[in-house]
Amino acid sequence: MFIKMLLFILSFCLIPAFAQAKLNILTSYPYLAEVTKQIIRDRDEVSSLSMGSTDPHFIVPKPSLIAKARQADLIIANGADLEVGWLPQIIKQANNPRLNNKGFLEVSEHIQLIDVPRELSRHHGDVHPYGNPHFHLDPHNIPIIAEAITKRLCEIQQTNCNYYKENLKDFHLRWKDALKGWDKIGASLKAKKIVQSHTLYNYLIKRYDLHLIGNIEPLPGIPPSSRHLESLINVIKEKKADLIIQDIYHSDKAAKMLSEKTSVPVVLIPHDVGSTKEAKDLYSLFDTIFERLSR
Ligand SMILES: [Zn+2]
């Protein structure tokens, strides 16, 4: 009887030892954490190193972020040099061997980049020398990103691979449904004439055939001179722009000035989950973008 009791107690003690440990996943941006959540659900842990309310090009590599990276099993990054100013420093200082090889994923490797400069150079101050890294703002790229994340998770945590794949299948179906609605709004935006602050929305502009007539920044990352703004006023008037789109982290001073001089409205568009209070998750991020673009 005593032996039976002992075995019974022991079996409970041993279960946790054999259970699969949860992966501790970090992402560079909130949208990547949201995509990852669709795949891992509650089986692993994921959090973002940055918030949607900050400039994605310039995150401060604080000690608290280094401490998080030290504990991580996998870091999922946007790539295409978007994190070049901060994430390599965090990874270097974390000195975590799990982040070598399979423990680091750049989803940009799975995306066909646009705006690739003919010459690879930061000579003029261009912050995007490898092409435009803001591909997640085309909602058709989100399933590609979800696939890349699933593939990597399967490589790291093989025992959960079927679970991840089932969740990916489910996500594909839900996203396909949402895309129908966004594509319909997108079609109604065709040829809308847009001015934007930074080259954030080029993938979305290309997808839905909007007409980009100018950028407030003469080159990505370069603030406008008064001469550049003067010529932009002329272009806006000549080409009869419909909308000036402003992101949440650049100063809106130039956009407001252009609007005052041309009577073209400025609309604030979120670039990530958490950028505006409406953009609470992946779905509401794109709902908000399309709702605001159709104003
Ligand atoms: Zn950028």
PDB file of C-alpha atoms and ligand atoms in Angstrom:
ATOM      1  CA  MET A   1       0.000   0.000   0.000  1.00  0.00           C
ATOM      2  CA  PHE A   2       2.830   2.304   0.991  1.00  0.00           C
ATOM      3  CA  ILE A   3       4.656   1.604  -2.289  1.00  0.00           C
ATOM      4  CA  LYS A   4       1.486   2.287  -4.288  1.00  0.00           C
ATOM      5  CA  MET A   5       1.032   5.604  -2.479  1.00  0.00           C
ATOM      6  CA  LEU A   6       4.671   6.491  -3.092  1.00  0.00           C
ATOM      7  CA  LEU A   7       4.369   5.728  -6.825  1.00  0.00           C
ATOM      8  CA  PHE A   8       1.183   7.792  -6.999  1.00  0.00           C
ATOM      9  CA  ILE A   9       2.886  10.815  -5.396  1.00  0.00           C
ATOM     10  CA  LEU A  10       6.012  10.341  -7.502  1.00  0.00           C
ATOM     11  CA  SER A  11       4.023  10.296 -10.744  1.00  0.00           C
ATOM     12  CA  PHE A  12       2.723  13.804  -9.954  1.00  0.00           C
ATOM     13  CA  CYS A  13       6.209  15.029  -9.159  1.00  0.00           C
ATOM     14  CA  LEU A  14       7.564  13.675 -12.432  1.00  0.00           C
ATOM     15  CA  ILE A  15       4.948  15.090 -14.813  1.00  0.00           C
ATOM     16  CA  PRO A  16       6.312  18.656 -14.786  1.00  0.00           C
ATOM     17  CA  ALA A  17       9.827  17.363 -15.393  1.00  0.00           C
ATOM     18  CA  PHE A  18       8.718  15.755 -18.655  1.00  0.00           C
ATOM     19  CA  ALA A  19       6.438  18.563 -19.784  1.00  0.00           C
ATOM     20  CA  GLN A  20       7.753  20.668 -22.657  1.00  0.00           C
ATOM     21  CA  ALA A  21       9.289  23.901 -21.362  1.00  0.00           C
ATOM     22  CA  LYS A  22       7.653  27.035 -22.697  1.00  0.00           C
ATOM     23  CA  LEU A  23       9.709  29.003 -25.188  1.00  0.00           C
ATOM     24  CA  ASN A  24      10.547  32.522 -24.134  1.00  0.00           C
ATOM     25  CA  ILE A  25      10.194  34.568 -27.332  1.00  0.00           C
ATOM     26  CA  LEU A  26      11.026  38.231 -27.855  1.00  0.00           C
ATOM     27  CA  THR A  27      10.132  40.329 -30.863  1.00  0.00           C
ATOM     28  CA  SER A  28      11.524  43.685 -31.898  1.00  0.00           C
ATOM     29  CA  TYR A  29       8.075  45.187 -32.565  1.00  0.00           C
ATOM     30  CA  PRO A  30       4.531  44.672 -31.273  1.00  0.00           C
ATOM     31  CA  TYR A  31       3.135  43.532 -34.638  1.00  0.00           C
ATOM     32  CA  LEU A  32       5.575  40.586 -34.623  1.00  0.00           C
ATOM     33  CA  ALA A  33       4.489  39.630 -31.094  1.00  0.00           C
ATOM     34  CA  GLU A  34       0.866  39.724 -32.258  1.00  0.00           C
ATOM     35  CA  VAL A  35       1.579  37.439 -35.240  1.00  0.00           C
ATOM     36  CA  THR A  36       3.551  35.078 -32.977  1.00  0.00           C
ATOM     37  CA  LYS A  37       0.644  34.931 -30.499  1.00  0.00           C
ATOM     38  CA  GLN A  38      -1.591  33.607 -33.269  1.00  0.00           C
ATOM     39  CA  ILE A  39       0.767  30.651 -33.682  1.00  0.00           C
ATOM     40  CA  ILE A  40       1.842  29.833 -30.117  1.00  0.00           C
ATOM     41  CA  ARG A  41      -1.399  30.817 -28.331  1.00  0.00           C
ATOM     42  CA  ASP A  42      -0.766  29.884 -24.675  1.00  0.00           C
ATOM     43  CA  ARG A  43       1.875  27.226 -25.271  1.00  0.00           C
ATOM     44  CA  ASP A  44       4.849  29.630 -25.178  1.00  0.00           C
ATOM     45  CA  GLU A  45       5.503  33.204 -24.022  1.00  0.00           C
ATOM     46  CA  VAL A  46       6.067  36.207 -26.275  1.00  0.00           C
ATOM     47  CA  SER A  47       6.632  39.899 -25.661  1.00  0.00           C
ATOM     48  CA  SER A  48       7.861  42.858 -27.666  1.00  0.00           C
ATOM     49  CA  LEU A  49      11.063  44.766 -26.908  1.00  0.00           C
ATOM     50  CA  SER A  50       9.518  48.027 -28.125  1.00  0.00           C
ATOM     51  CA  MET A  51       6.153  49.723 -28.043  1.00  0.00           C
ATOM     52  CA  GLY A  52       3.996  50.876 -30.930  1.00  0.00           C
ATOM     53  CA  SER A  53       4.143  54.438 -29.650  1.00  0.00           C
ATOM     54  CA  THR A  54       7.842  54.890 -30.447  1.00  0.00           C
ATOM     55  CA  ASP A  55       9.886  55.451 -33.592  1.00  0.00           C
ATOM     56  CA  PRO A  56      10.801  51.923 -34.790  1.00  0.00           C
ATOM     57  CA  HIS A  57      14.153  53.148 -36.188  1.00  0.00           C
ATOM     58  CA  PHE A  58      15.361  54.518 -32.880  1.00  0.00           C
ATOM     59  CA  ILE A  59      14.781  52.369 -29.799  1.00  0.00           C
ATOM     60  CA  VAL A  60      17.004  52.915 -26.768  1.00  0.00           C
ATOM     61  CA  PRO A  61      18.874  49.656 -25.952  1.00  0.00           C
ATOM     62  CA  LYS A  62      18.137  49.947 -22.217  1.00  0.00           C
ATOM     63  CA  PRO A  63      19.639  47.493 -19.671  1.00  0.00           C
ATOM     64  CA  SER A  64      16.148  46.106 -19.014  1.00  0.00           C
ATOM     65  CA  LEU A  65      15.939  45.035 -22.674  1.00  0.00           C
ATOM     66  CA  ILE A  66      19.378  43.402 -22.475  1.00  0.00           C
ATOM     67  CA  ALA A  67      18.227  41.506 -19.367  1.00  0.00           C
ATOM     68  CA  LYS A  68      15.184  40.246 -21.276  1.00  0.00           C
ATOM     69  CA  ALA A  69      17.348  39.133 -24.215  1.00  0.00           C
ATOM     70  CA  ARG A  70      19.533  37.181 -21.802  1.00  0.00           C
ATOM     71  CA  GLN A  71      16.523  35.010 -20.916  1.00  0.00           C
ATOM     72  CA  ALA A  72      15.178  34.550 -24.451  1.00  0.00           C
ATOM     73  CA  ASP A  73      15.110  31.360 -26.519  1.00  0.00           C
ATOM     74  CA  LEU A  74      14.274  33.185 -29.743  1.00  0.00           C
ATOM     75  CA  ILE A  75      14.298  36.774 -30.997  1.00  0.00           C
ATOM     76  CA  ILE A  76      12.101  37.580 -33.979  1.00  0.00           C
ATOM     77  CA  ALA A  77      13.082  40.756 -35.801  1.00  0.00           C
ATOM     78  CA  ASN A  78      11.705  42.708 -38.750  1.00  0.00           C
ATOM     79  CA  GLY A  79      15.119  42.878 -40.456  1.00  0.00           C
ATOM     80  CA  ALA A  80      16.087  44.833 -43.602  1.00  0.00           C
ATOM     81  CA  ASP A  81      18.156  46.998 -41.266  1.00  0.00           C
ATOM     82  CA  LEU A  82      15.158  48.535 -39.468  1.00  0.00           C
ATOM     83  CA  GLU A  83      16.640  47.530 -36.069  1.00  0.00           C
ATOM     84  CA  VAL A  84      20.265  48.202 -37.015  1.00  0.00           C
ATOM     85  CA  GLY A  85      20.584  51.116 -34.581  1.00  0.00           C
ATOM     86  CA  TRP A  86      19.578  49.188 -31.475  1.00  0.00           C
ATOM     87  CA  LEU A  87      18.953  45.425 -31.651  1.00  0.00           C
ATOM     88  CA  PRO A  88      22.522  44.248 -32.492  1.00  0.00           C
ATOM     89  CA  GLN A  89      23.748  46.068 -29.368  1.00  0.00           C
ATOM     90  CA  ILE A  90      21.148  44.347 -27.193  1.00  0.00           C
ATOM     91  CA  ILE A  91      22.006  40.909 -28.589  1.00  0.00           C
ATOM     92  CA  LYS A  92      25.739  41.483 -28.252  1.00  0.00           C
ATOM     93  CA  GLN A  93      25.471  42.577 -24.642  1.00  0.00           C
ATOM     94  CA  ALA A  94      23.019  39.819 -23.720  1.00  0.00           C
ATOM     95  CA  ASN A  95      25.721  37.293 -24.684  1.00  0.00           C
ATOM     96  CA  ASN A  96      23.120  34.527 -24.885  1.00  0.00           C
ATOM     97  CA  PRO A  97      24.260  31.514 -26.980  1.00  0.00           C
ATOM     98  CA  ARG A  98      20.626  30.495 -27.617  1.00  0.00           C
ATOM     99  CA  LEU A  99      20.293  33.557 -29.857  1.00  0.00           C
ATOM    100  CA  ASN A 100      22.849  32.246 -32.337  1.00  0.00           C
ATOM    101  CA  ASN A 101      21.634  30.566 -35.531  1.00  0.00           C
ATOM    102  CA  LYS A 102      18.061  29.294 -34.992  1.00  0.00           C
ATOM    103  CA  GLY A 103      17.490  31.621 -32.029  1.00  0.00           C
ATOM    104  CA  PHE A 104      17.374  34.690 -34.250  1.00  0.00           C
ATOM    105  CA  LEU A 105      14.956  35.229 -37.117  1.00  0.00           C
ATOM    106  CA  GLU A 106      14.640  38.181 -39.470  1.00  0.00           C
ATOM    107  CA  VAL A 107      11.294  37.926 -41.250  1.00  0.00           C
ATOM    108  CA  SER A 108      12.515  40.290 -44.013  1.00  0.00           C
ATOM    109  CA  GLU A 109      14.341  37.298 -45.522  1.00  0.00           C
ATOM    110  CA  HIS A 110      10.973  36.000 -46.684  1.00  0.00           C
ATOM    111  CA  ILE A 111       9.784  39.266 -48.246  1.00  0.00           C
ATOM    112  CA  GLN A 112      10.451  40.797 -51.635  1.00  0.00           C
ATOM    113  CA  LEU A 113      11.694  44.259 -50.634  1.00  0.00           C
ATOM    114  CA  ILE A 114      10.809  47.354 -52.632  1.00  0.00           C
ATOM    115  CA  ASP A 115      12.621  50.722 -52.942  1.00  0.00           C
ATOM    116  CA  VAL A 116      15.996  48.967 -53.040  1.00  0.00           C
ATOM    117  CA  PRO A 117      18.563  51.690 -53.837  1.00  0.00           C
ATOM    118  CA  ARG A 118      20.733  51.117 -56.890  1.00  0.00           C
ATOM    119  CA  GLU A 119      23.759  51.809 -54.754  1.00  0.00           C
ATOM    120  CA  LEU A 120      24.092  50.386 -51.250  1.00  0.00           C
ATOM    121  CA  SER A 121      24.931  53.520 -49.302  1.00  0.00           C
ATOM    122  CA  ARG A 122      23.987  55.633 -46.338  1.00  0.00           C
ATOM    123  CA  HIS A 123      25.919  58.402 -47.979  1.00  0.00           C
ATOM    124  CA  HIS A 124      22.982  60.773 -48.200  1.00  0.00           C
ATOM    125  CA  GLY A 125      21.691  59.769 -44.770  1.00  0.00           C
ATOM    126  CA  ASP A 126      19.170  57.272 -46.122  1.00  0.00           C
ATOM    127  CA  VAL A 127      18.120  55.035 -43.218  1.00  0.00           C
ATOM    128  CA  HIS A 128      16.977  52.269 -45.616  1.00  0.00           C
ATOM    129  CA  PRO A 129      20.087  51.259 -47.601  1.00  0.00           C
ATOM    130  CA  TYR A 130      18.771  47.705 -48.233  1.00  0.00           C
ATOM    131  CA  GLY A 131      15.300  48.713 -49.382  1.00  0.00           C
ATOM    132  CA  ASN A 132      12.114  49.662 -47.600  1.00  0.00           C
ATOM    133  CA  PRO A 133      11.753  47.709 -44.326  1.00  0.00           C
ATOM    134  CA  HIS A 134       8.110  48.681 -43.602  1.00  0.00           C
ATOM    135  CA  PHE A 135       6.607  45.703 -45.430  1.00  0.00           C
ATOM    136  CA  HIS A 136       4.247  44.677 -42.614  1.00  0.00           C
ATOM    137  CA  LEU A 137       1.979  47.607 -43.510  1.00  0.00           C
ATOM    138  CA  ASP A 138       0.764  45.662 -46.542  1.00  0.00           C
ATOM    139  CA  PRO A 139      -1.708  43.241 -44.907  1.00  0.00           C
ATOM    140  CA  HIS A 140      -0.955  40.673 -47.637  1.00  0.00           C
ATOM    141  CA  ASN A 141       2.543  40.301 -46.175  1.00  0.00           C
ATOM    142  CA  ILE A 142       1.278  39.260 -42.721  1.00  0.00           C
ATOM    143  CA  PRO A 143       0.530  35.614 -43.704  1.00  0.00           C
ATOM    144  CA  ILE A 144       4.053  35.320 -45.192  1.00  0.00           C
ATOM    145  CA  ILE A 145       5.459  36.533 -41.875  1.00  0.00           C
ATOM    146  CA  ALA A 146       3.239  34.081 -39.945  1.00  0.00           C
ATOM    147  CA  GLU A 147       4.560  31.206 -42.118  1.00  0.00           C
ATOM    148  CA  ALA A 148       8.188  32.205 -41.506  1.00  0.00           C
ATOM    149  CA  ILE A 149       7.606  32.339 -37.751  1.00  0.00           C
ATOM    150  CA  THR A 150       5.830  28.955 -37.749  1.00  0.00           C
ATOM    151  CA  LYS A 151       8.666  27.360 -39.699  1.00  0.00           C
ATOM    152  CA  ARG A 152      11.248  28.621 -37.207  1.00  0.00           C
ATOM    153  CA  LEU A 153       9.162  27.598 -34.189  1.00  0.00           C
ATOM    154  CA  CYS A 154       8.894  24.090 -35.655  1.00  0.00           C
ATOM    155  CA  GLU A 155      12.664  23.923 -35.956  1.00  0.00           C
ATOM    156  CA  ILE A 156      13.197  24.964 -32.343  1.00  0.00           C
ATOM    157  CA  GLN A 157      10.287  23.189 -30.660  1.00  0.00           C
ATOM    158  CA  GLN A 158       9.619  20.144 -32.825  1.00  0.00           C
ATOM    159  CA  THR A 159       7.219  18.527 -30.355  1.00  0.00           C
ATOM    160  CA  ASN A 160       4.769  21.416 -30.807  1.00  0.00           C
ATOM    161  CA  CYS A 161       5.122  21.651 -34.573  1.00  0.00           C
ATOM    162  CA  ASN A 162       1.712  20.161 -35.418  1.00  0.00           C
ATOM    163  CA  TYR A 163       0.081  22.485 -32.883  1.00  0.00           C
ATOM    164  CA  TYR A 164       1.773  25.549 -34.442  1.00  0.00           C
ATOM    165  CA  LYS A 165       0.805  24.419 -37.940  1.00  0.00           C
ATOM    166  CA  GLU A 166      -2.848  23.941 -36.949  1.00  0.00           C
ATOM    167  CA  ASN A 167      -2.896  27.449 -35.468  1.00  0.00           C
ATOM    168  CA  LEU A 168      -1.280  28.845 -38.613  1.00  0.00           C
ATOM    169  CA  LYS A 169      -3.983  27.199 -40.731  1.00  0.00           C
ATOM    170  CA  ASP A 170      -6.661  28.737 -38.530  1.00  0.00           C
ATOM    171  CA  PHE A 171      -4.978  32.152 -38.691  1.00  0.00           C
ATOM    172  CA  HIS A 172      -4.751  31.962 -42.501  1.00  0.00           C
ATOM    173  CA  LEU A 173      -8.518  31.421 -42.691  1.00  0.00           C
ATOM    174  CA  ARG A 174      -9.338  34.315 -40.370  1.00  0.00           C
ATOM    175  CA  TRP A 175      -6.864  36.649 -42.070  1.00  0.00           C
ATOM    176  CA  LYS A 176      -8.186  35.719 -45.530  1.00  0.00           C
ATOM    177  CA  ASP A 177     -11.639  36.739 -44.369  1.00  0.00           C
ATOM    178  CA  ALA A 178     -10.375  40.063 -42.994  1.00  0.00           C
ATOM    179  CA  LEU A 179      -8.399  40.709 -46.197  1.00  0.00           C
ATOM    180  CA  LYS A 180     -11.600  40.550 -48.235  1.00  0.00           C
ATOM    181  CA  GLY A 181     -12.914  43.569 -46.333  1.00  0.00           C
ATOM    182  CA  TRP A 182      -9.629  45.525 -46.504  1.00  0.00           C
ATOM    183  CA  ASP A 183      -9.149  44.746 -50.204  1.00  0.00           C
ATOM    184  CA  LYS A 184     -12.615  46.085 -50.900  1.00  0.00           C
ATOM    185  CA  ILE A 185     -11.789  49.374 -49.155  1.00  0.00           C
ATOM    186  CA  GLY A 186      -8.346  49.329 -50.818  1.00  0.00           C
ATOM    187  CA  ALA A 187      -9.974  49.113 -54.256  1.00  0.00           C
ATOM    188  CA  SER A 188     -12.045  52.187 -53.443  1.00  0.00           C
ATOM    189  CA  LEU A 189      -8.835  54.087 -52.575  1.00  0.00           C
ATOM    190  CA  LYS A 190      -7.269  53.439 -55.992  1.00  0.00           C
ATOM    191  CA  ALA A 191      -5.475  56.498 -57.428  1.00  0.00           C
ATOM    192  CA  LYS A 192      -6.041  58.520 -54.259  1.00  0.00           C
ATOM    193  CA  LYS A 193      -3.249  61.116 -54.194  1.00  0.00           C
ATOM    194  CA  ILE A 194      -1.141  60.856 -51.081  1.00  0.00           C
ATOM    195  CA  VAL A 195       1.679  62.770 -49.424  1.00  0.00           C
ATOM    196  CA  GLN A 196       3.401  60.992 -46.525  1.00  0.00           C
ATOM    197  CA  SER A 197       5.920  62.012 -43.916  1.00  0.00           C
ATOM    198  CA  HIS A 198       8.291  58.995 -44.036  1.00  0.00           C
ATOM    199  CA  THR A 199       8.270  56.115 -46.568  1.00  0.00           C
ATOM    200  CA  LEU A 200       6.239  54.023 -44.121  1.00  0.00           C
ATOM    201  CA  TYR A 201       3.273  53.213 -46.316  1.00  0.00           C
ATOM    202  CA  ASN A 202       4.958  52.396 -49.663  1.00  0.00           C
ATOM    203  CA  TYR A 203       3.963  48.712 -49.576  1.00  0.00           C
ATOM    204  CA  LEU A 204       0.337  49.599 -48.901  1.00  0.00           C
ATOM    205  CA  ILE A 205       0.434  52.325 -51.560  1.00  0.00           C
ATOM    206  CA  LYS A 206       1.815  49.823 -54.073  1.00  0.00           C
ATOM    207  CA  ARG A 207      -0.652  47.070 -53.151  1.00  0.00           C
ATOM    208  CA  TYR A 208      -3.726  49.251 -53.576  1.00  0.00           C
ATOM    209  CA  ASP A 209      -2.467  51.434 -56.405  1.00  0.00           C
ATOM    210  CA  LEU A 210      -2.619  54.687 -54.498  1.00  0.00           C
ATOM    211  CA  HIS A 211      -0.759  57.597 -56.018  1.00  0.00           C
ATOM    212  CA  LEU A 212       2.178  58.816 -53.916  1.00  0.00           C
ATOM    213  CA  ILE A 213       2.919  62.343 -55.015  1.00  0.00           C
ATOM    214  CA  GLY A 214       5.565  63.237 -52.441  1.00  0.00           C
ATOM    215  CA  ASN A 215       7.322  62.582 -49.147  1.00  0.00           C
ATOM    216  CA  ILE A 216       7.876  65.227 -46.495  1.00  0.00           C
ATOM    217  CA  GLU A 217      11.306  63.688 -45.874  1.00  0.00           C
ATOM    218  CA  PRO A 218      13.429  64.175 -49.015  1.00  0.00           C
ATOM    219  CA  LEU A 219      15.177  60.864 -48.182  1.00  0.00           C
ATOM    220  CA  PRO A 220      14.111  58.355 -45.504  1.00  0.00           C
ATOM    221  CA  GLY A 221      15.353  59.719 -42.175  1.00  0.00           C
ATOM    222  CA  ILE A 222      16.280  63.163 -43.488  1.00  0.00           C
ATOM    223  CA  PRO A 223      14.227  66.120 -42.211  1.00  0.00           C
ATOM    224  CA  PRO A 224      12.869  68.459 -44.906  1.00  0.00           C
ATOM    225  CA  SER A 225      14.528  71.760 -45.793  1.00  0.00           C
ATOM    226  CA  SER A 226      12.310  74.792 -46.337  1.00  0.00           C
ATOM    227  CA  ARG A 227      13.147  74.588 -50.048  1.00  0.00           C
ATOM    228  CA  HIS A 228      11.914  70.987 -50.185  1.00  0.00           C
ATOM    229  CA  LEU A 229       8.674  71.978 -48.431  1.00  0.00           C
ATOM    230  CA  GLU A 230       8.146  74.897 -50.815  1.00  0.00           C
ATOM    231  CA  SER A 231       8.418  72.604 -53.814  1.00  0.00           C
ATOM    232  CA  LEU A 232       6.104  70.099 -52.099  1.00  0.00           C
ATOM    233  CA  ILE A 233       3.447  72.825 -51.704  1.00  0.00           C
ATOM    234  CA  ASN A 234       3.571  73.377 -55.471  1.00  0.00           C
ATOM    235  CA  VAL A 235       3.334  69.650 -56.198  1.00  0.00           C
ATOM    236  CA  ILE A 236       0.359  69.258 -53.823  1.00  0.00           C
ATOM    237  CA  LYS A 237      -1.464  72.138 -55.517  1.00  0.00           C
ATOM    238  CA  GLU A 238      -0.567  71.098 -59.059  1.00  0.00           C
ATOM    239  CA  LYS A 239      -1.440  67.444 -58.652  1.00  0.00           C
ATOM    240  CA  LYS A 240      -4.418  68.125 -56.364  1.00  0.00           C
ATOM    241  CA  ALA A 241      -3.445  65.846 -53.469  1.00  0.00           C
ATOM    242  CA  ASP A 242      -6.264  64.222 -51.471  1.00  0.00           C
ATOM    243  CA  LEU A 243      -4.512  63.427 -48.197  1.00  0.00           C
ATOM    244  CA  ILE A 244      -1.351  64.090 -46.188  1.00  0.00           C
ATOM    245  CA  ILE A 245      -0.630  61.055 -44.044  1.00  0.00           C
ATOM    246  CA  GLN A 246       1.268  61.520 -40.842  1.00  0.00           C
ATOM    247  CA  ASP A 247       2.761  58.860 -38.585  1.00  0.00           C
ATOM    248  CA  ILE A 248       2.588  59.121 -34.827  1.00  0.00           C
ATOM    249  CA  TYR A 249       6.281  59.611 -34.031  1.00  0.00           C
ATOM    250  CA  HIS A 250       7.503  62.307 -36.436  1.00  0.00           C
ATOM    251  CA  SER A 251       6.668  65.901 -35.628  1.00  0.00           C
ATOM    252  CA  ASP A 252       3.478  66.902 -37.454  1.00  0.00           C
ATOM    253  CA  LYS A 253       4.691  70.512 -37.852  1.00  0.00           C
ATOM    254  CA  ALA A 254       5.567  70.176 -41.547  1.00  0.00           C
ATOM    255  CA  ALA A 255       2.367  68.240 -42.348  1.00  0.00           C
ATOM    256  CA  LYS A 256       0.253  70.898 -40.618  1.00  0.00           C
ATOM    257  CA  MET A 257       2.037  73.705 -42.456  1.00  0.00           C
ATOM    258  CA  LEU A 258       1.474  71.948 -45.799  1.00  0.00           C
ATOM    259  CA  SER A 259      -2.181  71.467 -44.901  1.00  0.00           C
ATOM    260  CA  GLU A 260      -2.619  75.140 -43.986  1.00  0.00           C
ATOM    261  CA  LYS A 261      -1.054  76.268 -47.266  1.00  0.00           C
ATOM    262  CA  THR A 262      -2.952  73.833 -49.478  1.00  0.00           C
ATOM    263  CA  SER A 263      -6.172  72.977 -47.553  1.00  0.00           C
ATOM    264  CA  VAL A 264      -5.406  69.266 -47.972  1.00  0.00           C
ATOM    265  CA  PRO A 265      -6.328  67.383 -44.756  1.00  0.00           C
ATOM    266  CA  VAL A 266      -3.774  65.611 -42.546  1.00  0.00           C
ATOM    267  CA  VAL A 267      -4.677  62.194 -41.233  1.00  0.00           C
ATOM    268  CA  LEU A 268      -2.786  60.365 -38.493  1.00  0.00           C
ATOM    269  CA  ILE A 269      -2.161  56.709 -39.437  1.00  0.00           C
ATOM    270  CA  PRO A 270      -0.869  54.059 -36.986  1.00  0.00           C
ATOM    271  CA  HIS A 271       2.163  52.038 -38.065  1.00  0.00           C
ATOM    272  CA  ASP A 272       2.016  49.304 -35.424  1.00  0.00           C
ATOM    273  CA  VAL A 273      -0.175  47.739 -32.779  1.00  0.00           C
ATOM    274  CA  GLY A 274      -0.424  50.250 -29.926  1.00  0.00           C
ATOM    275  CA  SER A 275       0.394  53.296 -32.085  1.00  0.00           C
ATOM    276  CA  THR A 276      -3.086  54.670 -31.535  1.00  0.00           C
ATOM    277  CA  LYS A 277      -5.684  53.625 -28.992  1.00  0.00           C
ATOM    278  CA  GLU A 278      -7.834  52.042 -31.726  1.00  0.00           C
ATOM    279  CA  ALA A 279      -4.988  49.834 -33.025  1.00  0.00           C
ATOM    280  CA  LYS A 280      -5.214  47.273 -30.225  1.00  0.00           C
ATOM    281  CA  ASP A 281      -4.272  44.179 -32.207  1.00  0.00           C
ATOM    282  CA  LEU A 282      -3.375  43.162 -35.761  1.00  0.00           C
ATOM    283  CA  TYR A 283      -6.957  43.302 -36.988  1.00  0.00           C
ATOM    284  CA  SER A 284      -7.806  46.681 -35.480  1.00  0.00           C
ATOM    285  CA  LEU A 285      -4.460  48.073 -36.713  1.00  0.00           C
ATOM    286  CA  PHE A 286      -5.511  47.496 -40.325  1.00  0.00           C
ATOM    287  CA  ASP A 287      -9.156  48.401 -39.627  1.00  0.00           C
ATOM    288  CA  THR A 288      -7.895  51.784 -38.364  1.00  0.00           C
ATOM    289  CA  ILE A 289      -5.507  52.305 -41.301  1.00  0.00           C
ATOM    290  CA  PHE A 290      -8.202  51.617 -43.891  1.00  0.00           C
ATOM    291  CA  GLU A 291     -10.855  53.595 -42.037  1.00  0.00           C
ATOM    292  CA  ARG A 292      -8.593  56.655 -41.836  1.00  0.00           C
ATOM    293  CA  LEU A 293      -7.374  56.386 -45.424  1.00  0.00           C
ATOM    294  CA  SER A 294     -10.940  56.394 -46.672  1.00  0.00           C
ATOM    295  CA  ARG A 295     -11.819  59.662 -44.977  1.00  0.00           C
TER     296      ARG A 295
HETATM  297 ZN    ZN B   1      11.706  53.753 -42.142  1.00  0.00          ZN
END
